[in-house]
Short mmCIF file of C-alpha atoms and ligand atoms in Angstrom, two decimals:
data_model
loop_
_atom_site.label_atom_id
_atom_site.label_comp_id
_atom_site.label_asym_id
_atom_site.label_seq_id
_atom_site.Cartn_x
_atom_site.Cartn_y
_atom_site.Cartn_z
CA MET O 1062 0.00 0.00 0.00
CA ILE O 1063 1.09 3.58 -0.67
CA ASP O 1064 -0.74 6.69 0.50
CA ILE O 1065 -1.70 9.46 -1.90
CA GLU O 1066 0.79 11.91 -0.40
CA SER O 1067 3.78 9.60 -0.98
CA PHE O 1068 2.40 8.68 -4.41
CA VAL O 1069 2.30 12.35 -5.46
CA ARG O 1070 5.64 13.24 -3.88
CA GLU O 1071 7.46 10.44 -5.68
CA LEU O 1072 5.75 11.01 -9.04
CA PRO O 1073 8.46 12.04 -11.54
CA LYS O 1074 7.14 15.51 -12.27
CA THR O 1075 7.98 18.94 -13.64
CA ASP O 1076 8.05 22.45 -12.18
CA LEU O 1077 7.86 24.73 -15.22
CA HIS O 1078 6.88 28.00 -13.56
CA MET O 1079 9.16 28.91 -10.68
CA HIS O 1080 11.05 32.14 -10.03
CA LEU O 1081 14.53 31.78 -8.51
CA GLU O 1082 14.11 35.13 -6.72
CA GLY O 1083 10.94 33.71 -5.21
CA SER O 1084 12.56 30.43 -4.16
CA ILE O 1085 14.73 31.79 -1.32
CA GLU O 1086 13.63 30.14 1.94
CA PRO O 1087 13.63 32.64 4.86
CA GLU O 1088 16.63 30.95 6.55
CA LEU O 1089 18.73 31.37 3.39
CA MET O 1090 17.47 34.95 3.01
CA MET O 1091 18.76 35.76 6.52
CA GLU O 1092 22.08 34.04 5.75
CA LEU O 1093 22.58 35.98 2.50
CA ALA O 1094 21.62 39.28 4.17
CA ALA O 1095 24.19 38.66 6.93
CA ARG O 1096 26.86 37.57 4.42
CA ASN O 1097 26.42 40.73 2.35
CA GLY O 1098 25.75 43.18 5.18
CA VAL O 1099 22.24 43.99 3.96
CA PRO O 1100 19.92 45.20 6.73
CA LEU O 1101 16.53 43.44 6.73
CA ARG O 1102 13.30 44.57 8.39
CA TRP O 1103 13.02 41.18 10.17
CA GLU O 1104 15.16 39.83 13.01
CA THR O 1105 14.54 36.13 12.37
CA ALA O 1106 13.53 33.73 9.62
CA ASP O 1107 10.24 33.07 11.45
CA ALA O 1108 9.44 36.79 11.59
CA LEU O 1109 10.11 37.01 7.85
CA ARG O 1110 7.89 33.99 7.20
CA ARG O 1111 5.08 35.67 9.12
CA ALA O 1112 5.29 38.60 6.68
CA TYR O 1113 4.16 36.28 3.86
CA ASP O 1114 0.59 37.48 4.08
CA PHE O 1115 -0.44 39.18 0.86
CA ARG O 1116 -3.42 41.23 -0.31
CA ASN O 1117 -2.75 40.87 -4.03
CA LEU O 1118 0.02 40.44 -6.61
CA GLN O 1119 1.48 43.91 -5.98
CA SER O 1120 1.80 43.41 -2.21
CA PHE O 1121 3.70 40.18 -2.93
CA LEU O 1122 5.90 41.80 -5.58
CA ASP O 1123 6.90 44.54 -3.12
CA LEU O 1124 8.33 41.93 -0.74
CA TYR O 1125 9.77 39.81 -3.56
CA PHE O 1126 11.75 42.75 -4.98
CA GLU O 1127 12.93 43.63 -1.47
CA GLY O 1128 14.24 40.06 -1.13
CA CYS O 1129 16.22 40.42 -4.37
CA LYS O 1130 18.46 42.96 -2.60
CA VAL O 1131 20.36 40.25 -0.68
CA LEU O 1132 21.92 38.80 -3.87
CA PHE O 1133 25.20 40.19 -5.22
CA THR O 1134 27.83 37.65 -6.12
CA GLU O 1135 28.19 34.60 -8.35
CA ARG O 1136 28.30 32.51 -5.17
CA ASP O 1137 24.96 34.00 -3.97
CA PHE O 1138 23.22 33.09 -7.24
CA ARG O 1139 24.76 29.62 -7.19
CA ASP O 1140 23.64 29.02 -3.58
CA VAL O 1141 20.05 30.08 -4.25
CA THR O 1142 19.78 27.97 -7.40
CA ARG O 1143 21.39 24.96 -5.72
CA ALA O 1144 19.06 25.20 -2.73
CA TYR O 1145 15.96 25.26 -4.95
CA LEU O 1146 17.18 22.36 -7.11
CA ALA O 1147 17.99 20.18 -4.08
CA ARG O 1148 14.56 20.92 -2.56
CA ALA O 1149 12.79 20.29 -5.86
CA ARG O 1150 14.57 16.97 -6.30
CA GLU O 1151 13.34 15.88 -2.84
CA ASP O 1152 9.90 16.86 -4.09
CA GLY O 1153 10.20 14.41 -7.00
CA VAL O 1154 10.85 17.03 -9.67
CA VAL O 1155 12.78 15.55 -12.61
CA ARG O 1156 12.57 18.59 -14.90
CA ALA O 1157 12.69 22.13 -13.52
CA GLU O 1158 12.43 25.30 -15.62
CA MET O 1159 13.42 28.33 -13.60
CA PHE O 1160 12.87 32.02 -14.25
CA ILE O 1161 15.25 34.74 -13.23
CA GLY O 1162 14.70 38.44 -13.94
CA PRO O 1163 18.10 40.17 -14.39
CA GLN O 1164 16.67 43.71 -14.16
CA SER O 1165 16.28 43.52 -10.35
CA PHE O 1166 20.03 42.94 -10.09
CA THR O 1167 21.65 44.80 -12.96
CA GLU O 1168 19.86 48.02 -11.91
CA ARG O 1169 21.90 47.84 -8.65
CA GLY O 1170 25.15 47.31 -10.51
CA VAL O 1171 25.32 43.51 -10.12
CA PRO O 1172 27.23 42.25 -13.18
CA ILE O 1173 25.15 40.03 -15.49
CA GLU O 1174 28.14 37.62 -15.47
CA ALA O 1175 27.76 37.01 -11.71
CA LEU O 1176 24.09 36.16 -12.16
CA MET O 1177 24.44 33.98 -15.25
CA ASN O 1178 27.57 32.11 -14.18
CA GLY O 1179 26.20 31.46 -10.68
CA VAL O 1180 22.83 30.15 -11.86
CA LEU O 1181 24.24 28.12 -14.75
CA SER O 1182 26.93 26.42 -12.66
CA ALA O 1183 24.27 25.25 -10.16
CA LEU O 1184 22.15 23.97 -13.03
CA GLU O 1185 25.04 21.94 -14.40
CA GLY O 1186 25.70 20.62 -10.89
CA ALA O 1187 22.11 19.39 -10.56
CA ARG O 1188 22.46 17.44 -13.77
CA ILE O 1189 25.49 15.64 -12.35
CA GLN O 1190 24.54 15.39 -8.65
CA HIS O 1191 20.80 14.76 -8.81
CA ASN O 1192 20.40 13.29 -12.32
CA MET O 1193 17.94 16.09 -12.78
CA SER O 1194 17.14 18.08 -15.89
CA ALA O 1195 16.96 21.84 -15.48
CA GLY O 1196 16.47 24.76 -17.87
CA LEU O 1197 16.85 28.51 -17.44
CA LEU O 1198 14.17 31.02 -18.50
CA ILE O 1199 15.12 34.70 -18.58
CA SER O 1200 12.27 36.90 -17.50
CA VAL O 1201 11.73 40.64 -18.00
CA HIS O 1202 9.51 43.02 -16.04
CA ARG O 1203 6.31 44.15 -17.75
CA HIS O 1204 6.09 47.25 -15.53
CA ARG O 1205 9.29 48.50 -17.17
CA THR O 1206 9.66 49.52 -20.82
CA GLU O 1207 10.08 47.37 -23.91
CA VAL O 1208 13.37 49.17 -24.62
CA GLU O 1209 14.69 47.95 -21.25
CA ALA O 1210 13.51 44.43 -22.08
CA MET O 1211 15.44 44.59 -25.37
CA THR O 1212 18.56 45.54 -23.41
CA VAL O 1213 18.17 42.36 -21.32
CA LEU O 1214 17.91 40.33 -24.53
CA GLU O 1215 21.24 41.80 -25.69
CA GLN O 1216 22.94 41.27 -22.31
CA ILE O 1217 22.16 37.55 -22.22
CA MET O 1218 23.29 36.72 -25.77
CA PRO O 1219 26.74 35.43 -24.68
CA TRP O 1220 24.85 32.58 -22.95
CA ARG O 1221 22.36 32.05 -25.80
CA ASP O 1222 22.93 28.29 -26.01
CA LYS O 1223 22.47 27.77 -22.28
CA ILE O 1224 19.10 29.53 -22.01
CA VAL O 1225 15.91 27.67 -22.98
CA GLY O 1226 13.41 30.47 -23.08
CA ILE O 1227 12.20 33.99 -22.45
CA GLY O 1228 9.29 35.07 -20.25
CA MET O 1229 7.76 38.14 -18.63
CA GLY O 1230 6.25 38.76 -15.19
CA GLY O 1231 5.56 41.60 -12.77
CA ALA O 1232 2.53 43.83 -12.25
CA GLU O 1233 -0.02 42.67 -14.82
CA ILE O 1234 -2.99 45.03 -14.81
CA GLY O 1235 -2.32 48.05 -17.02
CA ASN O 1236 0.71 46.36 -18.64
CA PRO O 1237 -0.77 44.26 -21.47
CA PRO O 1238 1.31 41.82 -23.53
CA SER O 1239 0.81 43.91 -26.71
CA GLY O 1240 3.36 46.44 -25.42
CA PHE O 1241 6.11 43.83 -25.91
CA ALA O 1242 5.44 42.63 -29.47
CA ARG O 1243 8.86 43.61 -30.83
CA PHE O 1244 10.67 42.09 -27.84
CA TYR O 1245 8.91 38.74 -28.26
CA GLN O 1246 9.37 38.74 -32.02
CA THR O 1247 13.10 39.27 -31.55
CA ALA O 1248 13.26 36.53 -28.90
CA ARG O 1249 11.52 34.10 -31.26
CA GLU O 1250 13.79 35.07 -34.16
CA ARG O 1251 16.78 34.26 -31.93
CA GLY O 1252 15.41 30.76 -31.41
CA PHE O 1253 14.20 31.05 -27.81
CA HIS O 1254 11.07 29.33 -26.56
CA THR O 1255 8.67 31.92 -25.19
CA CYS O 1256 6.09 32.27 -22.45
CA VAL O 1257 4.40 35.14 -20.63
CA HIS O 1258 2.42 35.64 -17.42
CA ALA O 1259 -1.13 36.41 -18.53
CA GLY O 1260 -4.62 36.14 -17.05
CA GLU O 1261 -3.39 35.94 -13.45
CA GLU O 1262 -4.94 39.21 -12.22
CA GLY O 1263 -5.44 40.49 -15.77
CA PRO O 1264 -8.34 39.69 -18.14
CA ALA O 1265 -8.82 36.98 -20.79
CA ALA O 1266 -8.03 39.66 -23.39
CA TYR O 1267 -4.40 39.66 -22.16
CA VAL O 1268 -4.20 35.90 -22.73
CA ARG O 1269 -5.55 36.42 -26.25
CA GLU O 1270 -2.92 39.10 -26.91
CA ALA O 1271 -0.23 36.75 -25.60
CA VAL O 1272 -1.28 34.07 -28.07
CA GLU O 1273 -2.09 36.23 -31.09
CA ILE O 1274 0.41 39.08 -30.82
CA LEU O 1275 3.33 37.61 -28.85
CA LYS O 1276 2.75 34.10 -30.30
CA VAL O 1277 4.06 32.48 -27.14
CA ASP O 1278 4.58 28.74 -26.73
CA ARG O 1279 3.14 28.71 -23.20
CA ILE O 1280 0.95 30.86 -20.97
CA ASP O 1281 1.97 31.31 -17.33
CA HIS O 1282 -1.17 31.19 -15.14
CA GLY O 1283 -3.97 31.84 -17.68
CA ASN O 1284 -6.73 31.54 -15.04
CA ALA O 1285 -8.86 34.23 -16.69
CA SER O 1286 -9.03 32.30 -19.99
CA LEU O 1287 -12.28 30.56 -19.01
CA ALA O 1288 -14.15 33.89 -19.29
CA ASP O 1289 -13.73 33.72 -23.10
CA PRO O 1290 -15.08 30.49 -24.68
CA ASP O 1291 -13.55 31.28 -28.10
CA LEU O 1292 -10.16 31.71 -26.49
CA VAL O 1293 -10.57 28.42 -24.60
CA ARG O 1294 -11.35 26.68 -27.90
CA ASP O 1295 -8.24 28.17 -29.53
CA LEU O 1296 -5.97 27.27 -26.59
CA ALA O 1297 -7.34 23.71 -26.53
CA GLU O 1298 -7.14 23.19 -30.31
CA ARG O 1299 -3.60 24.53 -30.48
CA GLU O 1300 -2.62 22.64 -27.32
CA ILE O 1301 -1.01 25.73 -25.81
CA PRO O 1302 0.03 24.75 -22.27
CA LEU O 1303 -0.93 26.80 -19.23
CA THR O 1304 1.43 26.72 -16.24
CA VAL O 1305 -1.05 27.09 -13.39
CA CYS O 1306 0.09 27.83 -9.81
CA PRO O 1307 -2.79 27.01 -7.43
CA LEU O 1308 -1.23 27.94 -4.05
CA SER O 1309 0.06 31.19 -5.55
CA ASN O 1310 -3.46 31.97 -6.74
CA LEU O 1311 -4.83 31.25 -3.27
CA ARG O 1312 -2.25 33.34 -1.40
CA LEU O 1313 -2.58 36.28 -3.84
CA HIS O 1314 -6.39 36.13 -3.69
CA VAL O 1315 -6.77 35.35 -7.37
CA VAL O 1316 -9.20 32.72 -6.01
CA ALA O 1317 -11.20 33.09 -2.77
CA ASP O 1318 -10.55 29.50 -1.72
CA MET O 1319 -9.09 26.38 -3.31
CA ALA O 1320 -12.52 24.84 -3.90
CA GLN O 1321 -13.14 27.71 -6.33
CA HIS O 1322 -9.91 27.25 -8.24
CA PRO O 1323 -10.61 26.89 -12.01
CA LEU O 1324 -8.09 24.05 -12.51
CA ARG O 1325 -10.72 21.32 -12.77
CA LEU O 1326 -12.86 23.36 -15.18
CA MET O 1327 -9.77 24.08 -17.24
CA MET O 1328 -9.04 20.35 -17.51
CA GLU O 1329 -12.66 19.60 -18.41
CA ALA O 1330 -12.49 22.29 -21.13
CA GLY O 1331 -9.62 20.34 -22.72
CA LEU O 1332 -6.86 22.80 -21.80
CA LYS O 1333 -3.31 21.50 -21.40
CA VAL O 1334 -2.89 22.62 -17.79
CA THR O 1335 0.16 21.92 -15.65
CA VAL O 1336 0.65 22.50 -11.91
CA ASN O 1337 3.65 24.51 -10.70
CA SER O 1338 5.04 26.24 -7.62
CA ASP O 1339 5.70 29.90 -8.74
CA ASP O 1340 7.42 31.18 -5.56
CA PRO O 1341 7.29 28.18 -3.20
CA PRO O 1342 8.30 29.55 0.25
CA TYR O 1343 6.15 32.65 -0.23
CA PHE O 1344 3.05 30.63 -1.08
CA GLY O 1345 3.49 27.67 1.25
CA GLY O 1346 4.37 24.77 -0.99
CA TYR O 1347 6.30 23.06 -3.76
CA VAL O 1348 4.66 21.11 -6.59
CA THR O 1349 3.58 18.22 -4.34
CA GLU O 1350 1.67 20.53 -1.98
CA ASN O 1351 0.11 22.27 -4.98
CA LEU O 1352 -1.08 18.96 -6.45
CA LEU O 1353 -2.34 17.65 -3.11
CA SER O 1354 -4.28 20.79 -2.28
CA CYS O 1355 -6.04 20.56 -5.68
CA TYR O 1356 -6.66 16.83 -5.22
CA ASN O 1357 -8.34 17.51 -1.88
CA ALA O 1358 -10.23 20.72 -2.65
CA LEU O 1359 -11.35 19.89 -6.19
CA ASP O 1360 -12.04 16.19 -5.66
CA LEU O 1361 -9.60 15.23 -8.43
CA SER O 1362 -8.94 11.57 -9.25
CA VAL O 1363 -5.54 9.88 -9.23
CA SER O 1364 -5.72 9.77 -13.01
CA ASP O 1365 -6.35 13.55 -13.04
CA ILE O 1366 -3.12 13.98 -11.05
CA VAL O 1367 -1.21 11.74 -13.45
CA ARG O 1368 -2.72 13.68 -16.39
CA LEU O 1369 -1.48 16.98 -14.88
CA VAL O 1370 2.00 15.56 -14.44
CA ARG O 1371 2.00 14.16 -17.98
CA ASN O 1372 0.87 17.57 -19.28
CA GLY O 1373 3.92 19.07 -17.52
CA ILE O 1374 6.24 16.71 -19.38
CA GLU O 1375 4.46 17.43 -22.67
CA ALA O 1376 4.74 21.19 -22.04
CA ALA O 1377 8.44 21.19 -21.05
CA PHE O 1378 10.94 22.98 -23.27
CA VAL O 1379 12.98 19.82 -23.95
CA ARG O 1380 14.04 17.87 -27.03
CA PRO O 1381 11.83 14.98 -28.23
CA GLU O 1382 14.26 12.30 -26.96
CA GLU O 1383 14.25 13.75 -23.46
CA ARG O 1384 10.46 14.11 -23.49
CA ALA O 1385 10.13 10.45 -24.48
CA GLN O 1386 12.45 9.44 -21.61
CA LEU O 1387 10.46 11.48 -19.09
CA ILE O 1388 7.16 10.00 -20.30
CA ALA O 1389 8.62 6.47 -20.04
CA ARG O 1390 9.78 7.23 -16.48
CA LEU O 1391 6.27 8.42 -15.56
CA GLU O 1392 4.61 5.39 -17.13
CA GLN O 1393 6.98 3.04 -15.34
CA TYR O 1394 6.18 4.74 -12.03
CA THR O 1395 2.40 4.64 -12.46
CA ALA O 1396 2.53 1.00 -13.58
CA LEU O 1397 4.50 0.13 -10.43
CA PHE O 1398 2.61 2.16 -7.84
CA GLY O 1399 -0.72 3.17 -9.36
CA ALA O 1400 -2.36 -0.15 -8.47
CA HIS O 1401 -1.17 0.06 -4.86
CA LEU O 1402 -3.17 3.09 -3.83
CA PRO O 1403 -5.79 2.29 -1.20
CA ALA O 1404 -8.87 4.25 -2.28
CA VAL O 1405 -8.52 5.13 -5.93
CA ARG O 1406 -11.01 7.71 -7.07
N1 ADE C 1738 7.02 37.22 -10.36
C1 ADE C 1738 7.11 36.24 -9.47
N2 ADE C 1738 5.94 35.66 -9.25
C2 ADE C 1738 5.04 36.30 -10.05
C3 ADE C 1738 3.67 36.17 -10.29
N3 ADE C 1738 2.93 35.26 -9.67
N4 ADE C 1738 3.10 37.02 -11.17
C4 ADE C 1738 3.82 37.94 -11.80
N5 ADE C 1738 5.12 38.11 -11.61
C5 ADE C 1738 5.74 37.30 -10.75
ZN1 ZN C 1739 5.14 33.48 -11.86
#
């Protein structure tokens, strides 16, 4: 016999929507602040954790950008990336795709080399140490200008072959995707995969712009899509994946409670939804906790959970051979353990 919690934790799964800046556990935040002589408003890690009580996306972003100020050196970026990858591996993640937004750092004079070399060396280490596959997504801020985003695209070109994709996050309302058409076109022309946060706090119209104007490969969040049936049909027909982050949505009051989360309706509408952690310490859970809270609140079945994990593998920015290996690993796991669950629903 195996209980559902162990079954979900051990499932070979993906985390495709996770921000490295949002992955710093409070203890590591305190350590980095002390190492770099950065004064924090909190005396202890517990006091910092108690501050993770948000009204909306902006109130979270304020704290998130404050947290970015503890990172300076290549070693800092390596430590943060390593810590997330080790934690994700314990959580059963076999493919992680991680965002980092250079603008928070370069605006303070942190060299792009420190950031890129630190993150990429940890990524390479995870491949060797944890037999884990990891990809880097460079993210720009939508509350800054498109010209600034283009500068980021130029700065990262020396590492072109080590970056899998380009995304965009930050304050959504009032900053529609259409303002970044040239940036996304250039990113696509340079061979990057693309994604964008859309329909988290913003409307379905932003998701439509993301698909039609930015022509992204994936939508991050996309909760608002259900308000537009034509859009849902397009997303389903074109199999455009949505990287949904249920605990993030709960903690940022995108949904009033988990029972009202649209994940189940999204699945029923034929959307290729995946479950991801976004900023795990800030929102109280890694992928396993996200899956389990949906399983419990939305009365999902075990096969729904396996479907969500399979969608993650299908949505990953990996080569066909790696995708086939990940699918085989998932199928082997479900064949071994799926029949040993006590009450399968
Ligand atoms: N940056 C980190 N997490 C984010 C989120 N949930 N939405 C927009 N930008 C973000
Ligand atoms: Zn996000």
